[in-house]
Protein backbone atom coordinates (compact mmCIF):
# COMPACT_ATOMS: atom_id res chain seq x y z
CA UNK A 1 -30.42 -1.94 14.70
CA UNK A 2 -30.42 -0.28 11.55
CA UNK A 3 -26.77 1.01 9.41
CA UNK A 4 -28.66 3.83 7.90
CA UNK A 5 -27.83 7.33 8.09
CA UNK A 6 -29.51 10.28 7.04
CA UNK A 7 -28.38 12.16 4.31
CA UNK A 8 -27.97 16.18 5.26
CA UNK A 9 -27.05 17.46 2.23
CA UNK A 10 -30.64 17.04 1.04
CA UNK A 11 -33.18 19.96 2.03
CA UNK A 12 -32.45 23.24 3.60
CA UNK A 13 -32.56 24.82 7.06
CA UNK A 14 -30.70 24.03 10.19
CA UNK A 15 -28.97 20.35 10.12
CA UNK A 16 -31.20 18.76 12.26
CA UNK A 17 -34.47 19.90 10.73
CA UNK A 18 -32.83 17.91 7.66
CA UNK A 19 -32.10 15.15 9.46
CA UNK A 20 -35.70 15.01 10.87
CA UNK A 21 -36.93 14.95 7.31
CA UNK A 22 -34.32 12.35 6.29
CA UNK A 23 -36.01 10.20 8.64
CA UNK A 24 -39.12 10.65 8.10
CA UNK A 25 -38.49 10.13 3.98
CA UNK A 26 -36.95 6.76 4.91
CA UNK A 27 -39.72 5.74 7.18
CA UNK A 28 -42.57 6.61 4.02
CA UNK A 29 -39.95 5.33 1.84
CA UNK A 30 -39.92 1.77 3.60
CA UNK A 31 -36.34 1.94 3.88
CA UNK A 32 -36.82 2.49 7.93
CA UNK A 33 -39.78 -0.22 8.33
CA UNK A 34 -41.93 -0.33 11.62
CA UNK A 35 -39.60 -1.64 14.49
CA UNK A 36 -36.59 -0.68 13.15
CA UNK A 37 -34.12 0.91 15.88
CA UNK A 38 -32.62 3.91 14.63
CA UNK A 39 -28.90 4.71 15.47
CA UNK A 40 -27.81 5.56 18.97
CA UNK A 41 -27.51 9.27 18.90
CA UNK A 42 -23.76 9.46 20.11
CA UNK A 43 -23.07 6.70 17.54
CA UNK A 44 -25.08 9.26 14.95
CA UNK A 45 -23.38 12.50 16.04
CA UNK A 46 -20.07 10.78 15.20
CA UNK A 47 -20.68 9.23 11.71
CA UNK A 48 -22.36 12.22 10.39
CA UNK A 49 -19.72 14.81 11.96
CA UNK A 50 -22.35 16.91 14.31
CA UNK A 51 -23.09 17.50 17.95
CA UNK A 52 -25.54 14.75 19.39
CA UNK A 53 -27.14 17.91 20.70
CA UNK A 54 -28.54 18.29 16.98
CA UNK A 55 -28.90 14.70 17.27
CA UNK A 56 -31.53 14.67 20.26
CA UNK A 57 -33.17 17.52 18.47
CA UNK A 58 -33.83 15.72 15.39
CA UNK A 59 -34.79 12.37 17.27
CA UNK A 60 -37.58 15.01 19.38
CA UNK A 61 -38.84 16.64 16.33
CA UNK A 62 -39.70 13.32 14.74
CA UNK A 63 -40.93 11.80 17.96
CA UNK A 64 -42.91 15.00 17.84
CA UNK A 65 -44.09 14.15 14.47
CA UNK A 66 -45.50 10.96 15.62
CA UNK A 67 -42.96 8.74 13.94
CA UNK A 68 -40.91 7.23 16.36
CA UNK A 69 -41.45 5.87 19.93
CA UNK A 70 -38.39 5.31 22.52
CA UNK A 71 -37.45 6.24 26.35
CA UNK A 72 -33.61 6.15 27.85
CA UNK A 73 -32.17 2.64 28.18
CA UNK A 74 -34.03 0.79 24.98
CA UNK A 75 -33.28 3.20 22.51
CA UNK A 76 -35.88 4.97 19.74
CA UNK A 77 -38.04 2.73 17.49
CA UNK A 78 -40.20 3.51 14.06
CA UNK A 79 -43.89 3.18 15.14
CA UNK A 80 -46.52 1.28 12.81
CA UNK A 81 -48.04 4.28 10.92
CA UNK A 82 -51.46 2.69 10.62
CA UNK A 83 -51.40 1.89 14.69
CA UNK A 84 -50.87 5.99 15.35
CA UNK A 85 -52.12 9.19 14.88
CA UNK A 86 -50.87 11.72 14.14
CA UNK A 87 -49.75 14.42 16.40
CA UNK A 88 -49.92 18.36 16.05
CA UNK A 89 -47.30 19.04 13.89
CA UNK A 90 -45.17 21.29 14.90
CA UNK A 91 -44.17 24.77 12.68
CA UNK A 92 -40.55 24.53 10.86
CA UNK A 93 -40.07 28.77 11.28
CA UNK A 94 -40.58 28.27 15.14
CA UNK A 95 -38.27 24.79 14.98
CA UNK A 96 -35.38 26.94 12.83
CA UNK A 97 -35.68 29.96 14.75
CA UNK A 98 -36.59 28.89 18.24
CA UNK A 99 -32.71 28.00 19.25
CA UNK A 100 -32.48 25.15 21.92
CA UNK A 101 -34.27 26.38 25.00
CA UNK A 102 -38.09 25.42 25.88
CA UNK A 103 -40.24 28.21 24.51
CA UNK A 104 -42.13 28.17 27.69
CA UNK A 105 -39.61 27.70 30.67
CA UNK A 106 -40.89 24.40 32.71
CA UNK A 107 -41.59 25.29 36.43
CA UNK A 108 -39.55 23.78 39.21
CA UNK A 109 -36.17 23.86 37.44
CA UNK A 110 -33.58 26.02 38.83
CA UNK A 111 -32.87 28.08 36.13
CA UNK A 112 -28.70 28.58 34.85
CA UNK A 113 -30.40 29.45 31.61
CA UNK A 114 -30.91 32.94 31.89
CA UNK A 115 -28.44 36.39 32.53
CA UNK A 116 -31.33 38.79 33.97
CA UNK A 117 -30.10 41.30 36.47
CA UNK A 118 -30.09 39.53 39.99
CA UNK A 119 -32.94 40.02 42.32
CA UNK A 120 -31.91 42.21 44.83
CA UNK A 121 -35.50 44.05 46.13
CA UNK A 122 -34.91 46.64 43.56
CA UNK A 123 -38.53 46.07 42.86
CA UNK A 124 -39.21 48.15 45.63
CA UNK A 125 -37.55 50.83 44.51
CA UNK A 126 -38.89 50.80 40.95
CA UNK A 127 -42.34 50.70 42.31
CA UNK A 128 -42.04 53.62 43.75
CA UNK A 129 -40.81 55.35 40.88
CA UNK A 130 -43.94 53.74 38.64
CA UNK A 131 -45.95 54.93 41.83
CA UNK A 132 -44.80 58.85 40.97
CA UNK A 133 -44.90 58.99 37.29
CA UNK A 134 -48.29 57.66 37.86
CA UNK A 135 -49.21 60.43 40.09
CA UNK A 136 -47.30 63.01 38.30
CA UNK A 137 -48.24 62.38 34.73
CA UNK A 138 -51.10 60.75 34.29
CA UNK A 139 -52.00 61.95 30.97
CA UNK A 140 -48.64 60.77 29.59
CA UNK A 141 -48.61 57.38 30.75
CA UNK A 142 -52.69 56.78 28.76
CA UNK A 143 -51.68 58.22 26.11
CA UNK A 144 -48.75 57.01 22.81
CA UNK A 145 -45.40 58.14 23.16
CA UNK A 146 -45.49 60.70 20.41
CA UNK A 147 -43.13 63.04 21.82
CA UNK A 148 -40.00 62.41 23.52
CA UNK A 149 -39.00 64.59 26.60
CA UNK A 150 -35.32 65.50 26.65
CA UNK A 151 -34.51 63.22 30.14
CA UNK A 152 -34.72 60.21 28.01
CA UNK A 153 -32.12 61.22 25.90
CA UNK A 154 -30.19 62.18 28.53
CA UNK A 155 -30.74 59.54 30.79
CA UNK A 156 -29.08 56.82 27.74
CA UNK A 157 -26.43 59.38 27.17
CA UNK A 158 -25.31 58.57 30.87
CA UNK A 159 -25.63 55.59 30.78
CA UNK A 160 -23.67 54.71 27.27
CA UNK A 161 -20.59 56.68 27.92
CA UNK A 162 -18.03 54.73 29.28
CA UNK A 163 -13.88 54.92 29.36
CA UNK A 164 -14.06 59.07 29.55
CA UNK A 165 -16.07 58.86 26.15
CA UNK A 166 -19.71 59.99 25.73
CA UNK A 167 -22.02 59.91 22.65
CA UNK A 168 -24.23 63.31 21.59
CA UNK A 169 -27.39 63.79 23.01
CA UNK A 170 -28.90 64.52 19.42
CA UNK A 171 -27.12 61.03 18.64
CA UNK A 172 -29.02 58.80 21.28
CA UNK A 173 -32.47 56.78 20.64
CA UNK A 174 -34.48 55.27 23.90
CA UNK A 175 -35.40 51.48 23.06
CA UNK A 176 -37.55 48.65 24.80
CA UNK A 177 -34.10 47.02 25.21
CA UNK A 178 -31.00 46.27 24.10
CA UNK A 179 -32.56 43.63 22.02
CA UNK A 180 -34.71 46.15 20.33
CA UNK A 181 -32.19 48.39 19.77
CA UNK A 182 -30.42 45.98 17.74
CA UNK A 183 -33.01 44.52 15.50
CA UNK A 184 -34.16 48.43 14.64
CA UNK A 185 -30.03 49.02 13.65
CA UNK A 186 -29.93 46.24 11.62
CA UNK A 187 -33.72 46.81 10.04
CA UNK A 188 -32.50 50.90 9.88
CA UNK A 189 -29.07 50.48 7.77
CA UNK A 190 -29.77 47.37 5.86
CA UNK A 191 -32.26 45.58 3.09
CA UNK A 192 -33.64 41.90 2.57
CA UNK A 193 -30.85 39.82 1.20
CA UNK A 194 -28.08 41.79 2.71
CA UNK A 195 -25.38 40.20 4.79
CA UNK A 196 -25.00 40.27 8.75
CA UNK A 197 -21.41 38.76 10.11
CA UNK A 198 -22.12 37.48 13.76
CA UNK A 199 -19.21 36.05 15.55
CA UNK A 200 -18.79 32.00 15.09
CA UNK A 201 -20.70 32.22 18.61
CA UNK A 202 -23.03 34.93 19.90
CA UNK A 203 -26.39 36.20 20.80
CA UNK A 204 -28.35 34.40 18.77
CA UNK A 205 -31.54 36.02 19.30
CA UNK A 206 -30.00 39.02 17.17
CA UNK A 207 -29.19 36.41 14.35
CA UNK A 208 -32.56 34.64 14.36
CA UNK A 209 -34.01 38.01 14.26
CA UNK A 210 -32.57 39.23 11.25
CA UNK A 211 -33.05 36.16 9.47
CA UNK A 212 -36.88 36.86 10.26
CA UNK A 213 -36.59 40.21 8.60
CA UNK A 214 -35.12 38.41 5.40
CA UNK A 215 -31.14 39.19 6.44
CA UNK A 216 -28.51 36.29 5.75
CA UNK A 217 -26.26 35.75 8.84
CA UNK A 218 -22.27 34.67 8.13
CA UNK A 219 -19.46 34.21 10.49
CA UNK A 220 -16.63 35.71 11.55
CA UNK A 221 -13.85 33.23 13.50
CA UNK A 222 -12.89 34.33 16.89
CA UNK A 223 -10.60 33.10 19.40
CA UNK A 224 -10.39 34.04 23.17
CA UNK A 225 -9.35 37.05 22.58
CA UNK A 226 -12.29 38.21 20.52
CA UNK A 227 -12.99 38.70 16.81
CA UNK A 228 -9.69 37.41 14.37
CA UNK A 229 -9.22 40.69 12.09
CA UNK A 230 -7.73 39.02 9.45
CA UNK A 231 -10.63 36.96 9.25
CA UNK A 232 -12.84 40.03 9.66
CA UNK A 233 -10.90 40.99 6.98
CA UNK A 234 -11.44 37.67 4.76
CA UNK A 235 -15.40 37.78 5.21
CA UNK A 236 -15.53 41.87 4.24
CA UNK A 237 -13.49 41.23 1.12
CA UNK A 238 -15.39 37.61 -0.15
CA UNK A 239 -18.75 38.55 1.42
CA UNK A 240 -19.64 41.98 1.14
CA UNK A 241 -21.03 42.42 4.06
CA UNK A 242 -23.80 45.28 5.25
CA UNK A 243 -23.33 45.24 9.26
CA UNK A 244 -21.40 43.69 12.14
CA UNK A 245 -22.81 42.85 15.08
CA UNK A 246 -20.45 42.15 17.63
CA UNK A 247 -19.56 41.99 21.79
CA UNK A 248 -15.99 43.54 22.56
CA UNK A 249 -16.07 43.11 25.87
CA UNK A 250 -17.61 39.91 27.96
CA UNK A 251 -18.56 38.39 25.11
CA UNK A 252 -21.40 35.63 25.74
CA UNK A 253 -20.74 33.47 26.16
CA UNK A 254 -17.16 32.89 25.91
CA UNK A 255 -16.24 36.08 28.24
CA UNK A 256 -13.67 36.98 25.52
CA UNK A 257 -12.61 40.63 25.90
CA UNK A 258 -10.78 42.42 22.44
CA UNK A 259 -7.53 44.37 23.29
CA UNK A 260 -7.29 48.07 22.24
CA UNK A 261 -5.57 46.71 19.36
CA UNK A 262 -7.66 44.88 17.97
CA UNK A 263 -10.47 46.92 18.14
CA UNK A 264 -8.45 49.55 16.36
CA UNK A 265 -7.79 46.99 13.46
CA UNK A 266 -11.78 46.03 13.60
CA UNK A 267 -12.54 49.66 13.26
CA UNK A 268 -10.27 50.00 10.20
CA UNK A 269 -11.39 47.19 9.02
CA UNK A 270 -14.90 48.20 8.83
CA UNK A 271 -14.36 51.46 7.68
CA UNK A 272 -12.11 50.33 4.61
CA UNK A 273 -14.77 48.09 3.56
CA UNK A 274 -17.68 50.04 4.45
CA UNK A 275 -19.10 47.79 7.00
CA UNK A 276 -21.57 49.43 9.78
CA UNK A 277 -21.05 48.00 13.52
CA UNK A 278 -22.90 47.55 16.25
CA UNK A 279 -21.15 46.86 19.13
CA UNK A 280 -23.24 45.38 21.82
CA UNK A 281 -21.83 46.67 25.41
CA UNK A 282 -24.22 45.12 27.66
CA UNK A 283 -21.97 43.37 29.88
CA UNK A 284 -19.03 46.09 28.97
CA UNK A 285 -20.61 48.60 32.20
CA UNK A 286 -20.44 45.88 34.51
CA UNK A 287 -16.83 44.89 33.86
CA UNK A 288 -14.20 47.86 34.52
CA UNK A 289 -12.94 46.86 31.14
CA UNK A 290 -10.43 49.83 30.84
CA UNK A 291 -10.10 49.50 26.54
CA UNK A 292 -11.78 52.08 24.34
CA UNK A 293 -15.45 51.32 22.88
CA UNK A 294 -15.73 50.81 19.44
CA UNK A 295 -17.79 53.73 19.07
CA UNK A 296 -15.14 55.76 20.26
CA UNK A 297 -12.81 54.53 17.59
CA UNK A 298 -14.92 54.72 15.10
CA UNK A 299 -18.20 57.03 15.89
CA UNK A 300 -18.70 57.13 12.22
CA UNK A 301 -20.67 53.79 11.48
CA UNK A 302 -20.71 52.46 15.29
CA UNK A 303 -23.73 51.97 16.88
CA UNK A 304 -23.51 51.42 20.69
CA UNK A 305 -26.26 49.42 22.41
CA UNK A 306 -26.54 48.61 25.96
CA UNK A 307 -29.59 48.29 28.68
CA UNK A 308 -30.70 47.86 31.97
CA UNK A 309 -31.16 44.20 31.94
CA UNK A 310 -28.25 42.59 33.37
CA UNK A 311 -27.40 44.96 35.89
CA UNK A 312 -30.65 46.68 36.99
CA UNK A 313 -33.66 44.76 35.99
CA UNK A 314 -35.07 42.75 32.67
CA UNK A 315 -38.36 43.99 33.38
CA UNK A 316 -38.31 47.53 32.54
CA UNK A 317 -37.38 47.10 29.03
CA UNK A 318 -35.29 49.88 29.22
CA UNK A 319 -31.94 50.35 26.27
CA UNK A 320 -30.87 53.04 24.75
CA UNK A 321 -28.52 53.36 21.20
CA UNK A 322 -25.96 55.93 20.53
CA UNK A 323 -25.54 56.00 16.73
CA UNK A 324 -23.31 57.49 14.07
CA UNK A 325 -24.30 61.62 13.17
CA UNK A 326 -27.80 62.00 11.81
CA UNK A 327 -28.60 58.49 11.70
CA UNK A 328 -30.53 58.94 15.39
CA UNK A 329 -34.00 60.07 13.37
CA UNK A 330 -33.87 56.65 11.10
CA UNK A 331 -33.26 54.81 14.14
CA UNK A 332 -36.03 55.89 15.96
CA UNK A 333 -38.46 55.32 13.36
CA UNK A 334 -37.41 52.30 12.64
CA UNK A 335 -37.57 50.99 16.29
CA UNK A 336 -41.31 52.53 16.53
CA UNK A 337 -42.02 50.77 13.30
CA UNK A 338 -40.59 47.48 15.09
CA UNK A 339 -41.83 47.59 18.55
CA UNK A 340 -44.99 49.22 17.81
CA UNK A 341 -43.71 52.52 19.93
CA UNK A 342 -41.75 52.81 23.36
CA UNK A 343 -44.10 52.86 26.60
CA UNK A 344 -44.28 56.34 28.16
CA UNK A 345 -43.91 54.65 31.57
CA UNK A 346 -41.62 52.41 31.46
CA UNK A 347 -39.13 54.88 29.30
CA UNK A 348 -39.48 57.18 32.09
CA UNK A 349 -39.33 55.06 34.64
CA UNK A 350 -35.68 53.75 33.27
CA UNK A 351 -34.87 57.56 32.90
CA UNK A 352 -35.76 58.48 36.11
CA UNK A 353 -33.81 55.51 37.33
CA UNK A 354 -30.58 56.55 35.98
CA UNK A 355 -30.67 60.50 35.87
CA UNK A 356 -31.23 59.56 40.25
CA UNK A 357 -28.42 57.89 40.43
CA UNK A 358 -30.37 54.83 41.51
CA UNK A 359 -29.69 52.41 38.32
CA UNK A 360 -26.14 53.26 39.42
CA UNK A 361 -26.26 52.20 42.62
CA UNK A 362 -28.38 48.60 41.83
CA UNK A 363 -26.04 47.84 39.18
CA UNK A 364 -23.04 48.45 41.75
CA UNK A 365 -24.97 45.98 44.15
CA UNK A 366 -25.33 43.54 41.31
CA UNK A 367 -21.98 43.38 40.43
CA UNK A 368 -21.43 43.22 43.95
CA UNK A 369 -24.07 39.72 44.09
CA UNK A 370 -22.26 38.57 40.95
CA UNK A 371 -18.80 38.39 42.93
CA UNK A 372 -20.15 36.38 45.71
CA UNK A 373 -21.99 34.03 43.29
CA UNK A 374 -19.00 33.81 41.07
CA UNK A 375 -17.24 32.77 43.84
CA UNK A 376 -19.84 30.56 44.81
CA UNK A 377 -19.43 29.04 41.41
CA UNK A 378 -15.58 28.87 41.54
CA UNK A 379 -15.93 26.54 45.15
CA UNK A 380 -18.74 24.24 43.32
CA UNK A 381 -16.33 23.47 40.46
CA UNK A 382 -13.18 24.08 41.54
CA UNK A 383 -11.18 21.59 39.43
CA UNK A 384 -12.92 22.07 36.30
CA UNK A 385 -12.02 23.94 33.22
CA UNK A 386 -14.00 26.91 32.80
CA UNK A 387 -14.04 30.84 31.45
CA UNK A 388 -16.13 33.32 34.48
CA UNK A 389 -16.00 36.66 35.41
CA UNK A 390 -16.31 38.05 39.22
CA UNK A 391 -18.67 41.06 37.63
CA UNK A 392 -20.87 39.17 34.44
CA UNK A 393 -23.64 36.75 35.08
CA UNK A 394 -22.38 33.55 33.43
CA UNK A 395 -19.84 30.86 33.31
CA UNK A 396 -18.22 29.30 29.74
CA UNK A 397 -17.87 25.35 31.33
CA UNK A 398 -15.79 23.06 29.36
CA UNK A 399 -16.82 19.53 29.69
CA UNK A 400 -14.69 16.58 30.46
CA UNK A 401 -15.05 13.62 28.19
CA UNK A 402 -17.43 11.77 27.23
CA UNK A 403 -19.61 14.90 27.75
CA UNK A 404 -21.26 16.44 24.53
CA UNK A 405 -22.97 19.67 24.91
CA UNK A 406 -26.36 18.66 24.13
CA UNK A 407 -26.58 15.82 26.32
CA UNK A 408 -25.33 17.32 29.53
CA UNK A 409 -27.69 20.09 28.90
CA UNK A 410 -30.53 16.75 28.86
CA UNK A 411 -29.03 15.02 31.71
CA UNK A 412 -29.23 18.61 33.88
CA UNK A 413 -32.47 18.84 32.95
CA UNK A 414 -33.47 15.38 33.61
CA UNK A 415 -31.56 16.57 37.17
CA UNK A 416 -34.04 19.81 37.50
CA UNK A 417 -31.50 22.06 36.47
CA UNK A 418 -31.52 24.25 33.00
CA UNK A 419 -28.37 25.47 31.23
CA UNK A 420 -27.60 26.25 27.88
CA UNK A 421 -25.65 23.79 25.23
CA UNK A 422 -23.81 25.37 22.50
CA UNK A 423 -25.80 25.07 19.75
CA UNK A 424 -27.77 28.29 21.36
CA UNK A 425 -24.76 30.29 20.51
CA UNK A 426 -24.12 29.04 17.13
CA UNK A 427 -25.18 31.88 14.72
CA UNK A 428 -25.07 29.87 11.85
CA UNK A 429 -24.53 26.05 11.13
CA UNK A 430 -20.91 25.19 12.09
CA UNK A 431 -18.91 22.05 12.19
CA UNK A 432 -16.35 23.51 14.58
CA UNK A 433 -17.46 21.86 18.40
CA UNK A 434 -16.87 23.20 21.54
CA UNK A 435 -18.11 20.82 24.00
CA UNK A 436 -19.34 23.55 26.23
CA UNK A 437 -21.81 25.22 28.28
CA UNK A 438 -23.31 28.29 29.89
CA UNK A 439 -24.25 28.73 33.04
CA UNK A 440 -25.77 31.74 34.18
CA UNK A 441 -25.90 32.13 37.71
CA UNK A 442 -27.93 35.39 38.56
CA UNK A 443 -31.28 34.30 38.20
CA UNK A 444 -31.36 31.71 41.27
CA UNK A 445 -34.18 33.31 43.99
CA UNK A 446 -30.96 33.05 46.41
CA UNK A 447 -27.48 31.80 47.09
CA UNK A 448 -28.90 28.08 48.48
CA UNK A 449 -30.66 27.39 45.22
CA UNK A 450 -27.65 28.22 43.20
CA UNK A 451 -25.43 26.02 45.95
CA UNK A 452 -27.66 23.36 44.72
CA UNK A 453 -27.97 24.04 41.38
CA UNK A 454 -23.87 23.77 41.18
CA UNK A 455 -23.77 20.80 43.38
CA UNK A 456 -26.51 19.06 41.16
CA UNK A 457 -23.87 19.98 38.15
CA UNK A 458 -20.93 18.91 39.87
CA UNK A 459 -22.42 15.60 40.24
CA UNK A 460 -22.90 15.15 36.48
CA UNK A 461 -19.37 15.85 35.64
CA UNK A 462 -17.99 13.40 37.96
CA UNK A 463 -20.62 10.99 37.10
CA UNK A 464 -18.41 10.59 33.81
CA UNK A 465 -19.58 7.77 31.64
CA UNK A 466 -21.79 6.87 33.97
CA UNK A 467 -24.23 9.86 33.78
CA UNK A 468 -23.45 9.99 29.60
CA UNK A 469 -24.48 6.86 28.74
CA UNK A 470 -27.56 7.47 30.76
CA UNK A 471 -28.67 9.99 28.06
CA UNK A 472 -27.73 8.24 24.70
C-alpha cells in the first residue's frame, strides 16, 4: 500500500472533487502505478483532516472515472489504463452541486432521506379540489397565469402569520414552493458576485442554488441555540454581505430554535449593516414555537418564506413569501422569470386548501403522525444521543465512535435504508465535524416500515467496530 496523499490545496471546488483530481494526476503522473493500493479511506480522512464521507466520494468519482477498481474487504486498486476504457465521465457542475444524495432515489430503500409531509390520504381530498377547479374554471387552468386573483394572496397571508403577527396582503407573492420562493429573494435583492451567509449547516439546496446563479455562499457559526450574533456580527463587518438566509425555528437539521433575544440582536444586526434576511419558517407552523418571527422584528428587509410541504403535501408546490414594503412586485417577477410562471391549478388548488380550512386541519393531523413516529423513533433508539422534535419530521443522531458520517450513511444503505450524512448540510467547505446524521421519518408508507427502518439503524450502531470496519 501506497504513503501518498493527495494534495487539496491544488485546484478548486469542493475538497473531494480535488482530491479526485489529485488522484487521477498521480495515476497519469506514474507516481500511483497500476496495482498500487490507495490509502484506506478512514486512514485518508485522518491524515488529510476531512470526513471519510468526502473520502468515499472522491474514491466513487474516480472509480467513476474508470481509474480505480476495488469492493469492501480488499481495498481500491489503480487499474492498467491500457486494459480499460473509459467510462462516461461524469459532469463536475452536477458533482459540486449535486450534495450527497443519489440524484435518482434507488427503489426498495426505505427512505429517512426525505422531510415531505406524511401520507395521510390527503390525496383524496386534494383531488377533489383539482376535480372542482377543473370544472369551475376551465379556461384558467389552459391558459398562463397572467393575472393573479386576490384568494392567492390571501390564502399565503393566512398561512404566514404566526405569533399574533400577519404580513400585508399587498406584501405577499404565491410561489411553486418554499424553495422557489427563496431562490427568487435571493435572485430579486442581489447581483453575481455578491455574498450569501448560510448558517455553518443548512438547507443546502438554497446554497447550491445561488452559487448556480453566480452568488458566493459564507458562513455564519451557530451553536444549539441558533445563529452566534457576534459572529453574525464578525461576517457583516469583514464580509459585506448582501442577504441572510436563515431557519429560526427547527432548524434542519440540528432542530436549533433562536430565543427572542437573539433574534432581536440578529435583526439589529442586519439592519446596522444593511443585510436583507430571509428567514425560512417552514418547520416554524408546525412547532408552537411561541418567539416572535423575524419578520415581525424587523419587517423592513425580512422576507418570510414558508409552504405546504412538510405539513400538507410536497406535491402541490404550493409557498408563499411575505416581503419587506414594495418589494412584493420585484419578487414576483423575479420568481416568474425563475420558475417560468406559477401553475393556475395548482396555485389555486393550495389557496383553496387553506382559505377552507382544510390545509389546517392536514397539517394538525401531520403533526399529530409526527408525534407518534417521533415516539416511535425515541423507543428504537432509546439510549442514543440525539436532537428530535414530537411536531418536525427529522431526527439530528449523533454517532457513537468509530462511526463517521459518511460511512454510516454507506453501511445504511448497504442495509436498504437511506439517511443523510452531514456533508448534505454543509453550506460551504468546513473543517469543523459533527459526526452526525438526519433521519427523517415522515416519508415511510406506514409505521411498520419505519419500525424497521429504525431497527435496521439500531443494529448499525451497536454493531460498533464491527459494522465500521465493514465499510472502510
Amino acid at each position: 500500500m501506497t504513503t501518498w496523499l493527495p494534495d487539496v490545496t491544488r485546484g478548486s471546488g469542493p475538497v473531494y472533487l480535488r482530491i479526485a483530481d489529485s488522484i487521477e494526476t498521480a495515476i497519469a503522473s506514474g507516481t500511483l502505478p497500476a496495482g498500487s493500493k490507495l490509502p484506506p479511506q478512514r486512514n485518508l480522512a485522518y491524515d488529510i483532516g476531512v470526513t471519510i464521507g468526502t473520502i468515499g466520494r472522491a474514491y466513487a468519482l474516480v472509480h467513476e472515472r474508470g481509474l480505480v477498481a476495488g469492493e469492501v474487504g480488499r481495498g481500491t486498486y489503480v487499474l492498467d489504463r491500457a486494459e480499460t476504457t473509459p467510462g462516461n465521465q461524469p459532469d463536475p457542475l452536477t458533482i459540486a452541486l449535486g450534495g450527497t444524495r443519489a440524484i435518482d432515489a434507488p427503489a426498495g430503500k426505505i427512505r429517512f432521506d426525505t422531510t415531505a409531509a406524511p401520507d395521510l390520504g390527503q390525496g383524496k381530498i386534494i383531488g377533489s379540489v383539482l376535480a372542482a377547479i377543473g370544472e369551475e374554471q376551465l379556461s384558467e387552468i389552459s391558459s398562463y397565469s397572467r393575472v393573479f386573483p386576490k384568494n392567492w394572496y390571501e390564502a399565503g397571508r393566512r398561512w404566514l402569520a404566526r405569533n399574533d403577527w400577519m404580513p400585508d396582503t399587498e406584501n405577499i407573492v404565491p410561489t411553486l414552493g418554499a424553495h422557489a420562493a427563496a431562490v427568487a429573494v435571493i435572485s430579486a435583492v442581489s447581483s453575481p458576485g455578491d455574498k450569501i451567509v448560510f448558517e455553518d449547516l443548512s438547507y443546502t439546496q438554497v446554497s447550491r442554488s445561488a452559487r448556480i446563479l453566480g452568488r458566493r455562499t459564507i458562513t455564519v457559526e451557530s451553536d444549539e441555540n441558533g445563529v452566534i450574533p457576534d459572529d453574525f456580527e464578525r461576517v457583516c463587518l469583514q464580509q459585506h454581505p448582501k442577504l441572510a438566509f436563515l431557519m429560526p425555528t427547527a432548524h434542519n437539521p440540528t432542530l436549533a430554535t433562536m430565543s427572542h433575544e437573539r433574534r432581536a440582536r440578529i435583526a439589529e444586526i442586519a439592519r446596522r449593516h444593511g443585510v436583507w434576511l430571509i428567514e425560512d419558517d417552514l418547520y416554524g407552523g408546525m412547532t408552537g414555537d411561541e418567539n416572535p418571527l423575524l419578520a415581525s422584528l424587523a419587517p423592513d428587509r425580512t422576507f418570510l418564506i414558508s409552504g405546504l410541504s412538510k405539513s400538507v403535501a410536497a406535491g402541490v408546490r404550493g409557498g408563499w413569501v411575505a416581503c419587506p414594503p414594495h418589494f412584493a412586485q420585484r419578487v414576483k417577477v423575479t420568481h416568474k422569470m425563475i420558475t417560468g410562471g406559477l401553475p393556475f391549478i395548482l396555485a389555486e388548488a393550495c389557496a383553496r386548501l387553506v382559505e377552507s380550512g382544510q390545509a389546517h386541519e392536514i397539517r394538525k393531523a401531520s403533526t399529530a403522525e409526527l408525534a407518534f413516529r417521533e415516539r416511535l423513533a425515541r423507543e428504537q433508539l432509546q439510549g442514543y444521543d440525539f436532537v428530535s422534535h414530537p411536531h418536525v419530521p427529522f431526527l439530528w443522531l449523533k454517532l457513537p465512535d468509530p462511526w463517521l458520517s459518511g460511512t454510516f450513511k454507506n453501511a445504511a444503505y448497504r442495509d436498504g435504508v437511506l439517511i443523510d450524512d452531514e456533508d448534505e448540510f454543509k453550506a460551504a467547505r468546513a473543517e469543523k465535524v459533527y459526526h452526525r446524521v438526519r433521519i427523517g421519518f415522515s416519508s415511510p408508507r406506514n409505521r411498520e416500515d419505519l419500525v424497521t427502518g429504525l431497527m435496521t439503524l439500531r443494529r448499525l450502531l451497536e454493531s460498533g467496530g464491527a459494522g465500521y470496519d465493514g465499510e472502510i
